[in-house]
mmCIF file of N, CA and C in Angstrom:
data_model
loop_
_atom_site.group_PDB
_atom_site.id
_atom_site.type_symbol
_atom_site.label_atom_id
_atom_site.label_comp_id
_atom_site.label_asym_id
_atom_site.label_seq_id
_atom_site.Cartn_x
_atom_site.Cartn_y
_atom_site.Cartn_z
ATOM 1 N N MET A 23 27.406 18.000 -2.470
ATOM 2 C CA MET A 23 27.731 17.892 -3.873
ATOM 3 C C MET A 23 27.699 16.423 -4.286
ATOM 4 N N ARG A 24 27.082 16.152 -5.395
ATOM 5 C CA ARG A 24 26.951 14.774 -5.875
ATOM 6 C C ARG A 24 28.165 14.395 -6.709
ATOM 7 N N THR A 25 28.578 13.159 -6.564
ATOM 8 C CA THR A 25 29.729 12.677 -7.330
ATOM 9 C C THR A 25 29.311 12.299 -8.744
ATOM 10 N N LYS A 26 30.282 12.183 -9.623
ATOM 11 C CA LYS A 26 30.004 11.764 -11.002
ATOM 12 C C LYS A 26 29.404 10.362 -11.017
ATOM 13 N N LYS A 27 29.884 9.506 -10.129
ATOM 14 C CA LYS A 27 29.377 8.132 -10.054
ATOM 15 C C LYS A 27 27.885 8.129 -9.681
ATOM 16 N N ALA A 28 27.496 8.956 -8.715
ATOM 17 C CA ALA A 28 26.091 9.036 -8.298
ATOM 18 C C ALA A 28 25.231 9.572 -9.435
ATOM 19 N N LYS A 29 25.727 10.559 -10.154
ATOM 20 C CA LYS A 29 24.981 11.114 -11.288
ATOM 21 C C LYS A 29 24.806 10.076 -12.387
ATOM 22 N N ARG A 30 25.865 9.310 -12.678
ATOM 23 C CA ARG A 30 25.763 8.252 -13.694
ATOM 24 C C ARG A 30 24.770 7.179 -13.275
ATOM 25 N N TYR A 31 24.756 6.832 -11.996
ATOM 26 C CA TYR A 31 23.811 5.847 -11.481
ATOM 27 C C TYR A 31 22.377 6.341 -11.675
ATOM 28 N N ASP A 32 22.120 7.608 -11.329
ATOM 29 C CA ASP A 32 20.781 8.184 -11.514
ATOM 30 C C ASP A 32 20.383 8.187 -12.983
ATOM 31 N N GLN A 33 21.304 8.512 -13.860
ATOM 32 C CA GLN A 33 21.022 8.520 -15.296
ATOM 33 C C GLN A 33 20.698 7.113 -15.788
ATOM 34 N N GLN A 34 21.420 6.109 -15.280
ATOM 35 C CA GLN A 34 21.176 4.713 -15.645
ATOM 36 C C GLN A 34 19.764 4.298 -15.207
ATOM 37 N N ILE A 35 19.373 4.656 -14.005
ATOM 38 C CA ILE A 35 18.032 4.334 -13.506
ATOM 39 C C ILE A 35 16.977 4.997 -14.390
ATOM 40 N N ASP A 36 17.187 6.265 -14.732
ATOM 41 C CA ASP A 36 16.243 6.977 -15.605
ATOM 42 C C ASP A 36 16.110 6.281 -16.959
ATOM 43 N N ARG A 37 17.227 5.817 -17.522
ATOM 44 C CA ARG A 37 17.174 5.097 -18.807
ATOM 45 C C ARG A 37 16.382 3.800 -18.673
ATOM 46 N N GLU A 38 16.579 3.069 -17.577
ATOM 47 C CA GLU A 38 15.835 1.824 -17.354
ATOM 48 C C GLU A 38 14.336 2.101 -17.242
ATOM 49 N N ILE A 39 13.978 3.157 -16.539
ATOM 50 C CA ILE A 39 12.566 3.519 -16.406
ATOM 51 C C ILE A 39 11.985 3.865 -17.766
ATOM 52 N N GLU A 40 12.679 4.696 -18.523
ATOM 53 C CA GLU A 40 12.190 5.116 -19.844
ATOM 54 C C GLU A 40 12.032 3.918 -20.785
ATOM 55 N N LYS A 41 12.973 2.982 -20.755
ATOM 56 C CA LYS A 41 12.863 1.766 -21.582
ATOM 57 C C LYS A 41 11.630 0.955 -21.185
ATOM 58 N N SER A 42 11.350 0.883 -19.906
ATOM 59 C CA SER A 42 10.210 0.109 -19.423
ATOM 60 C C SER A 42 8.883 0.777 -19.757
ATOM 61 N N ILE A 43 8.843 2.092 -19.707
ATOM 62 C CA ILE A 43 7.612 2.835 -19.965
ATOM 63 C C ILE A 43 7.192 2.722 -21.434
ATOM 64 N N VAL A 44 8.130 2.565 -22.323
ATOM 65 C CA VAL A 44 7.845 2.518 -23.766
ATOM 66 C C VAL A 44 6.860 1.403 -24.126
ATOM 67 N N ARG A 45 6.843 0.336 -23.364
ATOM 68 C CA ARG A 45 5.963 -0.801 -23.699
ATOM 69 C C ARG A 45 4.486 -0.527 -23.435
ATOM 70 N N PHE A 46 4.182 0.582 -22.763
ATOM 71 C CA PHE A 46 2.795 0.944 -22.481
ATOM 72 C C PHE A 46 2.299 1.937 -23.518
ATOM 73 N N SER A 47 1.038 1.798 -23.901
ATOM 74 C CA SER A 47 0.476 2.713 -24.895
ATOM 75 C C SER A 47 -0.202 3.917 -24.254
ATOM 76 N N GLU A 48 -0.570 3.803 -22.970
ATOM 77 C CA GLU A 48 -1.267 4.885 -22.293
ATOM 78 C C GLU A 48 -0.604 5.212 -20.964
ATOM 79 N N HIS A 49 -0.290 6.487 -20.769
ATOM 80 C CA HIS A 49 0.247 6.982 -19.502
ATOM 81 C C HIS A 49 -0.892 7.725 -18.818
ATOM 82 N N LEU A 50 -1.351 7.227 -17.679
ATOM 83 C CA LEU A 50 -2.574 7.724 -17.064
ATOM 84 C C LEU A 50 -2.359 8.699 -15.909
ATOM 85 N N MET A 51 -1.111 8.913 -15.505
ATOM 86 C CA MET A 51 -0.835 9.774 -14.354
ATOM 87 C C MET A 51 0.228 10.808 -14.709
ATOM 88 N N SER A 52 0.059 12.004 -14.164
ATOM 89 C CA SER A 52 1.078 13.051 -14.252
ATOM 90 C C SER A 52 1.611 13.290 -12.844
ATOM 91 N N ASN A 53 2.746 13.954 -12.737
ATOM 92 C CA ASN A 53 3.296 14.240 -11.411
ATOM 93 C C ASN A 53 2.331 15.078 -10.569
ATOM 94 N N SER A 54 1.657 16.050 -11.187
ATOM 95 C CA SER A 54 0.729 16.890 -10.415
ATOM 96 C C SER A 54 -0.466 16.071 -9.915
ATOM 97 N N LYS A 55 -0.909 15.118 -10.709
ATOM 98 C CA LYS A 55 -2.012 14.249 -10.280
ATOM 99 C C LYS A 55 -1.543 13.348 -9.131
ATOM 100 N N TRP A 56 -0.296 12.892 -9.212
ATOM 101 C CA TRP A 56 0.278 12.089 -8.131
ATOM 102 C C TRP A 56 0.309 12.883 -6.835
ATOM 103 N N VAL A 57 0.767 14.129 -6.910
ATOM 104 C CA VAL A 57 0.878 14.959 -5.710
ATOM 105 C C VAL A 57 -0.500 15.155 -5.075
ATOM 106 N N ARG A 58 -1.515 15.421 -5.882
ATOM 107 C CA ARG A 58 -2.880 15.576 -5.350
ATOM 108 C C ARG A 58 -3.364 14.271 -4.705
ATOM 109 N N LEU A 59 -3.084 13.139 -5.359
ATOM 110 C CA LEU A 59 -3.501 11.845 -4.816
ATOM 111 C C LEU A 59 -2.797 11.554 -3.493
ATOM 112 N N ILE A 60 -1.495 11.731 -3.455
ATOM 113 C CA ILE A 60 -0.740 11.441 -2.231
ATOM 114 C C ILE A 60 -1.194 12.358 -1.101
ATOM 115 N N ASP A 61 -1.444 13.625 -1.409
ATOM 116 C CA ASP A 61 -1.951 14.561 -0.402
ATOM 117 C C ASP A 61 -3.255 14.028 0.196
ATOM 118 N N CYS A 62 -4.152 13.577 -0.646
ATOM 119 C CA CYS A 62 -5.434 13.037 -0.190
ATOM 120 C C CYS A 62 -5.240 11.753 0.618
ATOM 121 N N LEU A 63 -4.341 10.878 0.169
ATOM 122 C CA LEU A 63 -4.097 9.626 0.886
ATOM 123 C C LEU A 63 -3.470 9.877 2.256
ATOM 124 N N VAL A 64 -2.576 10.859 2.338
ATOM 125 C CA VAL A 64 -1.987 11.206 3.636
ATOM 126 C C VAL A 64 -3.072 11.758 4.564
ATOM 127 N N ASP A 65 -3.928 12.635 4.035
ATOM 128 C CA ASP A 65 -5.019 13.186 4.848
ATOM 129 C C ASP A 65 -5.987 12.098 5.309
ATOM 130 N N GLY A 66 -6.191 11.071 4.485
ATOM 131 C CA GLY A 66 -7.097 9.974 4.826
ATOM 132 C C GLY A 66 -6.382 8.741 5.329
ATOM 133 N N SER A 67 -5.171 8.909 5.831
ATOM 134 C CA SER A 67 -4.353 7.750 6.216
ATOM 135 C C SER A 67 -4.959 6.914 7.340
ATOM 136 N N LYS A 68 -5.864 7.490 8.117
ATOM 137 C CA LYS A 68 -6.495 6.690 9.178
ATOM 138 C C LYS A 68 -7.347 5.570 8.591
ATOM 139 N N TRP A 69 -7.736 5.690 7.337
ATOM 140 C CA TRP A 69 -8.534 4.665 6.661
ATOM 141 C C TRP A 69 -7.663 3.670 5.902
ATOM 142 N N ILE A 70 -6.397 3.985 5.728
ATOM 143 C CA ILE A 70 -5.535 3.177 4.852
ATOM 144 C C ILE A 70 -4.506 2.417 5.684
ATOM 145 N N GLU A 71 -4.590 1.111 5.630
ATOM 146 C CA GLU A 71 -3.654 0.244 6.358
ATOM 147 C C GLU A 71 -2.493 -0.212 5.474
ATOM 148 N N LYS A 72 -2.771 -0.409 4.175
ATOM 149 C CA LYS A 72 -1.745 -0.988 3.306
ATOM 150 C C LYS A 72 -1.939 -0.529 1.864
ATOM 151 N N ILE A 73 -0.819 -0.121 1.243
ATOM 152 C CA ILE A 73 -0.795 0.225 -0.185
ATOM 153 C C ILE A 73 0.376 -0.523 -0.798
ATOM 154 N N GLU A 74 0.095 -1.342 -1.787
ATOM 155 C CA GLU A 74 1.151 -2.043 -2.514
ATOM 156 C C GLU A 74 1.361 -1.348 -3.855
ATOM 157 N N PHE A 75 2.567 -1.476 -4.412
ATOM 158 C CA PHE A 75 2.841 -0.902 -5.721
ATOM 159 C C PHE A 75 3.739 -1.838 -6.518
ATOM 160 N N LYS A 76 3.685 -1.688 -7.830
ATOM 161 C CA LYS A 76 4.569 -2.430 -8.726
ATOM 162 C C LYS A 76 5.331 -1.427 -9.568
ATOM 163 N N LYS A 77 6.634 -1.646 -9.668
ATOM 164 C CA LYS A 77 7.477 -0.794 -10.501
ATOM 165 C C LYS A 77 7.431 -1.280 -11.951
ATOM 166 N N VAL A 78 7.569 -0.370 -12.900
ATOM 167 C CA VAL A 78 7.540 -0.735 -14.319
ATOM 168 C C VAL A 78 8.770 -1.533 -14.733
ATOM 169 N N GLN A 79 9.890 -1.391 -14.026
ATOM 170 C CA GLN A 79 11.139 -2.037 -14.432
ATOM 171 C C GLN A 79 11.198 -3.526 -14.124
ATOM 172 N N ASN A 80 10.391 -4.009 -13.188
ATOM 173 C CA ASN A 80 10.484 -5.418 -12.810
ATOM 174 C C ASN A 80 9.156 -5.898 -12.238
ATOM 175 N N GLU A 81 9.132 -7.110 -11.767
ATOM 176 C CA GLU A 81 7.907 -7.708 -11.236
ATOM 177 C C GLU A 81 7.797 -7.577 -9.721
ATOM 178 N N GLN A 82 8.708 -6.862 -9.121
ATOM 179 C CA GLN A 82 8.750 -6.733 -7.679
ATOM 180 C C GLN A 82 7.575 -5.897 -7.166
ATOM 181 N N ILE A 83 6.934 -6.394 -6.117
ATOM 182 C CA ILE A 83 5.841 -5.675 -5.461
ATOM 183 C C ILE A 83 6.382 -5.107 -4.154
ATOM 184 N N GLY A 84 6.151 -3.824 -3.944
ATOM 185 C CA GLY A 84 6.582 -3.164 -2.722
ATOM 186 C C GLY A 84 5.391 -2.603 -1.981
ATOM 187 N N GLU A 85 5.663 -1.979 -0.860
ATOM 188 C CA GLU A 85 4.605 -1.364 -0.069
ATOM 189 C C GLU A 85 4.965 0.092 0.197
ATOM 190 N N LEU A 86 3.980 0.985 0.025
ATOM 191 C CA LEU A 86 4.154 2.400 0.343
ATOM 192 C C LEU A 86 3.784 2.624 1.796
ATOM 193 N N PHE A 87 4.517 3.505 2.451
ATOM 194 C CA PHE A 87 4.245 3.834 3.845
ATOM 195 C C PHE A 87 3.858 5.307 3.927
ATOM 196 N N LEU A 88 2.576 5.569 4.037
ATOM 197 C CA LEU A 88 2.071 6.927 4.188
ATOM 198 C C LEU A 88 1.264 6.984 5.470
ATOM 199 N N GLU A 89 1.619 7.918 6.331
ATOM 200 C CA GLU A 89 0.933 8.068 7.600
ATOM 201 C C GLU A 89 0.478 9.505 7.761
ATOM 202 N N GLU A 90 -0.349 9.732 8.749
ATOM 203 C CA GLU A 90 -0.918 11.052 8.979
ATOM 204 C C GLU A 90 0.145 12.128 9.147
ATOM 205 N N ASP A 91 1.282 11.785 9.760
ATOM 206 C CA ASP A 91 2.333 12.784 9.976
ATOM 207 C C ASP A 91 3.362 12.826 8.849
ATOM 208 N N THR A 92 3.104 12.113 7.748
ATOM 209 C CA THR A 92 3.998 12.171 6.598
ATOM 210 C C THR A 92 3.922 13.570 6.002
ATOM 211 N N THR A 93 5.077 14.202 5.860
ATOM 212 C CA THR A 93 5.099 15.539 5.259
ATOM 213 C C THR A 93 5.786 15.449 3.910
ATOM 214 N N TYR A 94 5.322 16.232 2.991
ATOM 215 C CA TYR A 94 5.928 16.202 1.673
ATOM 216 C C TYR A 94 5.945 17.578 1.016
ATOM 217 N N GLY A 95 6.267 18.574 1.760
ATOM 218 C CA GLY A 95 6.345 19.918 1.215
ATOM 219 C C GLY A 95 7.653 20.214 0.515
ATOM 220 N N PHE A 96 8.522 19.227 0.399
ATOM 221 C CA PHE A 96 9.831 19.437 -0.201
ATOM 222 C C PHE A 96 9.769 19.296 -1.716
ATOM 223 N N ASP A 97 10.766 19.839 -2.402
ATOM 224 C CA ASP A 97 10.807 19.808 -3.863
ATOM 225 C C ASP A 97 10.753 18.389 -4.429
ATOM 226 N N TYR A 98 11.423 17.443 -3.768
ATOM 227 C CA TYR A 98 11.476 16.095 -4.331
ATOM 228 C C TYR A 98 10.119 15.415 -4.364
ATOM 229 N N TRP A 99 9.153 15.869 -3.578
ATOM 230 C CA TRP A 99 7.822 15.272 -3.610
ATOM 231 C C TRP A 99 7.101 15.574 -4.916
ATOM 232 N N GLN A 100 7.585 16.525 -5.671
ATOM 233 C CA GLN A 100 6.970 16.844 -6.953
ATOM 234 C C GLN A 100 7.246 15.743 -7.978
ATOM 235 N N ASN A 101 8.233 14.868 -7.712
ATOM 236 C CA ASN A 101 8.621 13.798 -8.638
ATOM 237 C C ASN A 101 8.527 12.397 -8.052
ATOM 238 N N GLY A 102 8.515 12.264 -6.746
ATOM 239 C CA GLY A 102 8.480 10.925 -6.172
ATOM 240 C C GLY A 102 8.654 10.915 -4.661
ATOM 241 N N PHE A 103 8.935 9.732 -4.149
ATOM 242 C CA PHE A 103 9.080 9.481 -2.719
ATOM 243 C C PHE A 103 10.535 9.171 -2.400
ATOM 244 N N GLU A 104 10.925 9.455 -1.194
ATOM 245 C CA GLU A 104 12.228 8.997 -0.738
ATOM 246 C C GLU A 104 12.037 8.346 0.622
ATOM 247 N N GLY A 105 12.353 7.072 0.703
ATOM 248 C CA GLY A 105 12.305 6.372 1.976
ATOM 249 C C GLY A 105 10.933 6.014 2.489
ATOM 250 N N HIS A 106 9.901 6.163 1.690
ATOM 251 C CA HIS A 106 8.549 5.832 2.146
ATOM 252 C C HIS A 106 8.032 4.557 1.476
ATOM 253 N N ASN A 107 8.949 3.616 1.205
ATOM 254 C CA ASN A 107 8.524 2.373 0.573
ATOM 255 C C ASN A 107 9.386 1.220 1.056
ATOM 256 N N SER A 108 8.856 0.011 0.926
ATOM 257 C CA SER A 108 9.545 -1.175 1.437
ATOM 258 C C SER A 108 10.757 -1.573 0.608
ATOM 259 N N LEU A 109 10.872 -1.061 -0.611
ATOM 260 C CA LEU A 109 12.011 -1.409 -1.455
ATOM 261 C C LEU A 109 13.206 -0.494 -1.177
ATOM 262 N N GLY A 110 12.980 0.550 -0.415
ATOM 263 C CA GLY A 110 14.046 1.458 -0.009
ATOM 264 C C GLY A 110 14.422 2.452 -1.085
ATOM 265 N N GLY A 111 15.094 3.498 -0.678
ATOM 266 C CA GLY A 111 15.598 4.484 -1.613
ATOM 267 C C GLY A 111 14.518 5.329 -2.267
ATOM 268 N N TRP A 112 14.909 5.929 -3.340
ATOM 269 C CA TRP A 112 14.073 6.851 -4.108
ATOM 270 C C TRP A 112 13.097 6.080 -4.980
ATOM 271 N N LEU A 113 11.868 6.542 -5.064
ATOM 272 C CA LEU A 113 10.850 5.947 -5.926
ATOM 273 C C LEU A 113 10.152 7.089 -6.657
ATOM 274 N N THR A 114 10.391 7.204 -7.962
ATOM 275 C CA THR A 114 9.747 8.273 -8.719
ATOM 276 C C THR A 114 8.347 7.842 -9.111
ATOM 277 N N PHE A 115 7.465 8.829 -9.271
ATOM 278 C CA PHE A 115 6.094 8.533 -9.650
ATOM 279 C C PHE A 115 6.031 7.798 -10.981
ATOM 280 N N LYS A 116 6.887 8.197 -11.934
ATOM 281 C CA LYS A 116 6.800 7.634 -13.278
ATOM 282 C C LYS A 116 7.177 6.159 -13.337
ATOM 283 N N GLU A 117 7.770 5.623 -12.282
ATOM 284 C CA GLU A 117 8.114 4.197 -12.319
ATOM 285 C C GLU A 117 7.084 3.308 -11.636
ATOM 286 N N ILE A 118 5.970 3.882 -11.194
ATOM 287 C CA ILE A 118 4.910 3.095 -10.555
ATOM 288 C C ILE A 118 3.899 2.683 -11.614
ATOM 289 N N GLU A 119 3.789 1.371 -11.847
ATOM 290 C CA GLU A 119 2.846 0.841 -12.834
ATOM 291 C C GLU A 119 1.422 0.824 -12.288
ATOM 292 N N TYR A 120 1.274 0.433 -11.025
ATOM 293 C CA TYR A 120 -0.043 0.445 -10.392
ATOM 294 C C TYR A 120 0.089 0.428 -8.876
ATOM 295 N N LEU A 121 -0.986 0.834 -8.227
ATOM 296 C CA LEU A 121 -1.129 0.738 -6.775
ATOM 297 C C LEU A 121 -2.240 -0.256 -6.487
ATOM 298 N N ILE A 122 -2.089 -0.999 -5.418
ATOM 299 C CA ILE A 122 -3.145 -1.907 -4.977
ATOM 300 C C ILE A 122 -3.466 -1.603 -3.517
ATOM 301 N N PHE A 123 -4.759 -1.470 -3.246
ATOM 302 C CA PHE A 123 -5.267 -1.297 -1.894
ATOM 303 C C PHE A 123 -6.031 -2.580 -1.560
ATOM 304 N N PRO A 124 -5.378 -3.552 -0.905
ATOM 305 C CA PRO A 124 -6.062 -4.817 -0.619
ATOM 306 C C PRO A 124 -7.047 -4.681 0.541
ATOM 307 N N LYS A 125 -8.102 -5.455 0.486
ATOM 308 C CA LYS A 125 -9.079 -5.459 1.580
ATOM 309 C C LYS A 125 -8.467 -6.116 2.814
ATOM 310 N N ILE A 126 -7.858 -7.276 2.624
ATOM 311 C CA ILE A 126 -7.218 -8.016 3.721
ATOM 312 C C ILE A 126 -5.785 -7.497 3.863
ATOM 313 N N VAL A 127 -5.428 -7.011 5.058
ATOM 314 C CA VAL A 127 -4.109 -6.412 5.240
ATOM 315 C C VAL A 127 -3.216 -7.177 6.212
ATOM 316 N N GLY A 128 -3.711 -8.253 6.737
ATOM 317 C CA GLY A 128 -2.913 -9.047 7.662
ATOM 318 C C GLY A 128 -3.326 -10.493 7.619
ATOM 319 N N THR A 129 -2.617 -11.310 8.363
ATOM 320 C CA THR A 129 -2.938 -12.738 8.389
ATOM 321 C C THR A 129 -4.159 -13.021 9.252
ATOM 322 N N GLU A 130 -4.483 -12.079 10.115
ATOM 323 C CA GLU A 130 -5.686 -12.231 10.931
ATOM 324 C C GLU A 130 -6.911 -11.956 10.055
ATOM 325 N N PRO A 131 -7.946 -12.791 10.120
ATOM 326 C CA PRO A 131 -9.133 -12.580 9.286
ATOM 327 C C PRO A 131 -9.819 -11.229 9.532
ATOM 328 N N SER A 132 -9.705 -10.700 10.736
ATOM 329 C CA SER A 132 -10.388 -9.448 11.047
ATOM 330 C C SER A 132 -9.593 -8.207 10.633
ATOM 331 N N LYS A 133 -8.384 -8.396 10.170
ATOM 332 C CA LYS A 133 -7.532 -7.260 9.795
ATOM 333 C C LYS A 133 -7.836 -6.849 8.357
ATOM 334 N N GLU A 134 -8.779 -5.915 8.201
ATOM 335 C CA GLU A 134 -9.216 -5.460 6.880
ATOM 336 C C GLU A 134 -9.201 -3.941 6.837
ATOM 337 N N GLN A 135 -9.107 -3.414 5.620
ATOM 338 C CA GLN A 135 -9.298 -1.978 5.434
ATOM 339 C C GLN A 135 -10.561 -1.752 4.611
ATOM 340 N N ASN A 136 -11.170 -0.613 4.795
ATOM 341 C CA ASN A 136 -12.430 -0.277 4.148
ATOM 342 C C ASN A 136 -12.136 0.230 2.733
ATOM 343 N N ILE A 137 -12.185 -0.674 1.750
ATOM 344 C CA ILE A 137 -11.833 -0.267 0.386
ATOM 345 C C ILE A 137 -12.898 0.627 -0.243
ATOM 346 N N THR A 138 -14.118 0.574 0.243
ATOM 347 C CA THR A 138 -15.154 1.490 -0.251
ATOM 348 C C THR A 138 -14.799 2.920 0.147
ATOM 349 N N LYS A 139 -14.377 3.114 1.375
ATOM 350 C CA LYS A 139 -13.955 4.434 1.859
ATOM 351 C C LYS A 139 -12.726 4.911 1.078
ATOM 352 N N ILE A 140 -11.766 4.013 0.852
ATOM 353 C CA ILE A 140 -10.550 4.371 0.114
ATOM 354 C C ILE A 140 -10.894 4.759 -1.317
ATOM 355 N N GLN A 141 -11.795 4.032 -1.946
ATOM 356 C CA GLN A 141 -12.214 4.365 -3.304
ATOM 357 C C GLN A 141 -12.836 5.765 -3.331
ATOM 358 N N GLY A 142 -13.623 6.100 -2.330
ATOM 359 C CA GLY A 142 -14.207 7.439 -2.232
ATOM 360 C C GLY A 142 -13.139 8.516 -2.111
ATOM 361 N N LEU A 143 -12.101 8.248 -1.317
ATOM 362 C CA LEU A 143 -10.987 9.188 -1.189
ATOM 363 C C LEU A 143 -10.320 9.411 -2.548
ATOM 364 N N ILE A 144 -10.021 8.320 -3.236
ATOM 365 C CA ILE A 144 -9.355 8.397 -4.537
ATOM 366 C C ILE A 144 -10.206 9.186 -5.522
ATOM 367 N N GLU A 145 -11.486 8.866 -5.591
ATOM 368 C CA GLU A 145 -12.378 9.524 -6.549
ATOM 369 C C GLU A 145 -12.630 10.991 -6.201
ATOM 370 N N SER A 146 -12.392 11.382 -4.950
ATOM 371 C CA SER A 146 -12.546 12.792 -4.584
ATOM 372 C C SER A 146 -11.443 13.662 -5.188
ATOM 373 N N VAL A 147 -10.339 13.039 -5.575
ATOM 374 C CA VAL A 147 -9.210 13.761 -6.170
ATOM 375 C C VAL A 147 -9.448 14.015 -7.656
ATOM 376 N N GLY A 148 -10.060 13.054 -8.348
ATOM 377 C CA GLY A 148 -10.281 13.177 -9.787
ATOM 378 C C GLY A 148 -10.572 11.821 -10.398
ATOM 379 N N GLN A 149 -10.445 11.764 -11.718
ATOM 380 C CA GLN A 149 -10.701 10.513 -12.426
ATOM 381 C C GLN A 149 -9.423 9.682 -12.502
ATOM 382 N N PHE A 150 -9.567 8.403 -12.180
ATOM 383 C CA PHE A 150 -8.459 7.458 -12.221
ATOM 384 C C PHE A 150 -8.947 6.175 -12.867
ATOM 385 N N ALA A 151 -8.027 5.433 -13.458
ATOM 386 C CA ALA A 151 -8.352 4.122 -14.001
ATOM 387 C C ALA A 151 -8.313 3.139 -12.831
ATOM 388 N N LEU A 152 -9.489 2.734 -12.362
ATOM 389 C CA LEU A 152 -9.584 1.817 -11.230
ATOM 390 C C LEU A 152 -10.128 0.479 -11.690
ATOM 391 N N ASP A 153 -9.511 -0.584 -11.220
ATOM 392 C CA ASP A 153 -9.990 -1.941 -11.423
ATOM 393 C C ASP A 153 -10.343 -2.435 -10.026
ATOM 394 N N THR A 154 -11.631 -2.595 -9.751
ATOM 395 C CA THR A 154 -12.048 -2.937 -8.393
ATOM 396 C C THR A 154 -12.810 -4.254 -8.355
ATOM 397 N N ASP A 155 -12.697 -4.922 -7.250
ATOM 398 C CA ASP A 155 -13.540 -6.073 -6.932
ATOM 399 C C ASP A 155 -13.685 -6.102 -5.417
ATOM 400 N N GLU A 156 -14.282 -7.132 -4.868
ATOM 401 C CA GLU A 156 -14.535 -7.155 -3.424
ATOM 402 C C GLU A 156 -13.263 -7.343 -2.595
ATOM 403 N N ASP A 157 -12.150 -7.734 -3.245
ATOM 404 C CA ASP A 157 -10.919 -8.008 -2.512
ATOM 405 C C ASP A 157 -9.877 -6.893 -2.557
ATOM 406 N N ARG A 158 -10.022 -5.938 -3.517
ATOM 407 C CA ARG A 158 -8.993 -4.917 -3.648
ATOM 408 C C ARG A 158 -9.400 -3.823 -4.632
ATOM 409 N N ILE A 159 -8.672 -2.714 -4.551
ATOM 410 C CA ILE A 159 -8.762 -1.645 -5.549
ATOM 411 C C ILE A 159 -7.392 -1.585 -6.213
ATOM 412 N N LYS A 160 -7.394 -1.560 -7.519
ATOM 413 C CA LYS A 160 -6.144 -1.429 -8.266
ATOM 414 C C LYS A 160 -6.212 -0.118 -9.044
ATOM 415 N N LEU A 161 -5.316 0.800 -8.723
ATOM 416 C CA LEU A 161 -5.229 2.071 -9.428
ATOM 417 C C LEU A 161 -4.156 1.920 -10.504
ATOM 418 N N ILE A 162 -4.577 1.955 -11.761
ATOM 419 C CA ILE A 162 -3.697 1.677 -12.895
ATOM 420 C C ILE A 162 -3.063 2.983 -13.375
ATOM 421 N N CYS A 163 -1.750 2.977 -13.485
ATOM 422 C CA CYS A 163 -1.011 4.177 -13.920
ATOM 423 C C CYS A 163 -0.578 4.086 -15.381
ATOM 424 N N TYR A 164 -0.422 2.892 -15.900
ATOM 425 C CA TYR A 164 -0.036 2.645 -17.292
ATOM 426 C C TYR A 164 -0.882 1.506 -17.843
ATOM 427 N N ARG A 165 -1.227 1.613 -19.133
ATOM 428 C CA ARG A 165 -1.894 0.499 -19.816
ATOM 429 C C ARG A 165 -1.145 0.196 -21.088
#
């Protein structure tokens, strides 16, 4: 059973997210589109070394952790992630401004991920607003 304090905290977070989302004119992702994308990324996780994300509420950049054995058949996956990010705690889909798939994933020059392959995975799910160059893929969720 959740306490009143926990419920108020969740409501406060939701208000902060909603205030932040208002500044965007275009919302490019739905929860169902997120679920399809995450399913595809988990299935193709052998190609993905690093995924960064930015929350709409602040300038903080975090990292998503999705691996081949990541399971998400639970109800909460319909709205977001729990514990699969570097910022900790719950991360709802609606608070993700963008994802970045960088080509260089480590300090070693040879540590790279195949962003062409990742772009193919993303595009196999559907149409997304992608900003790409030779160094990274940026999947835009809000404009």
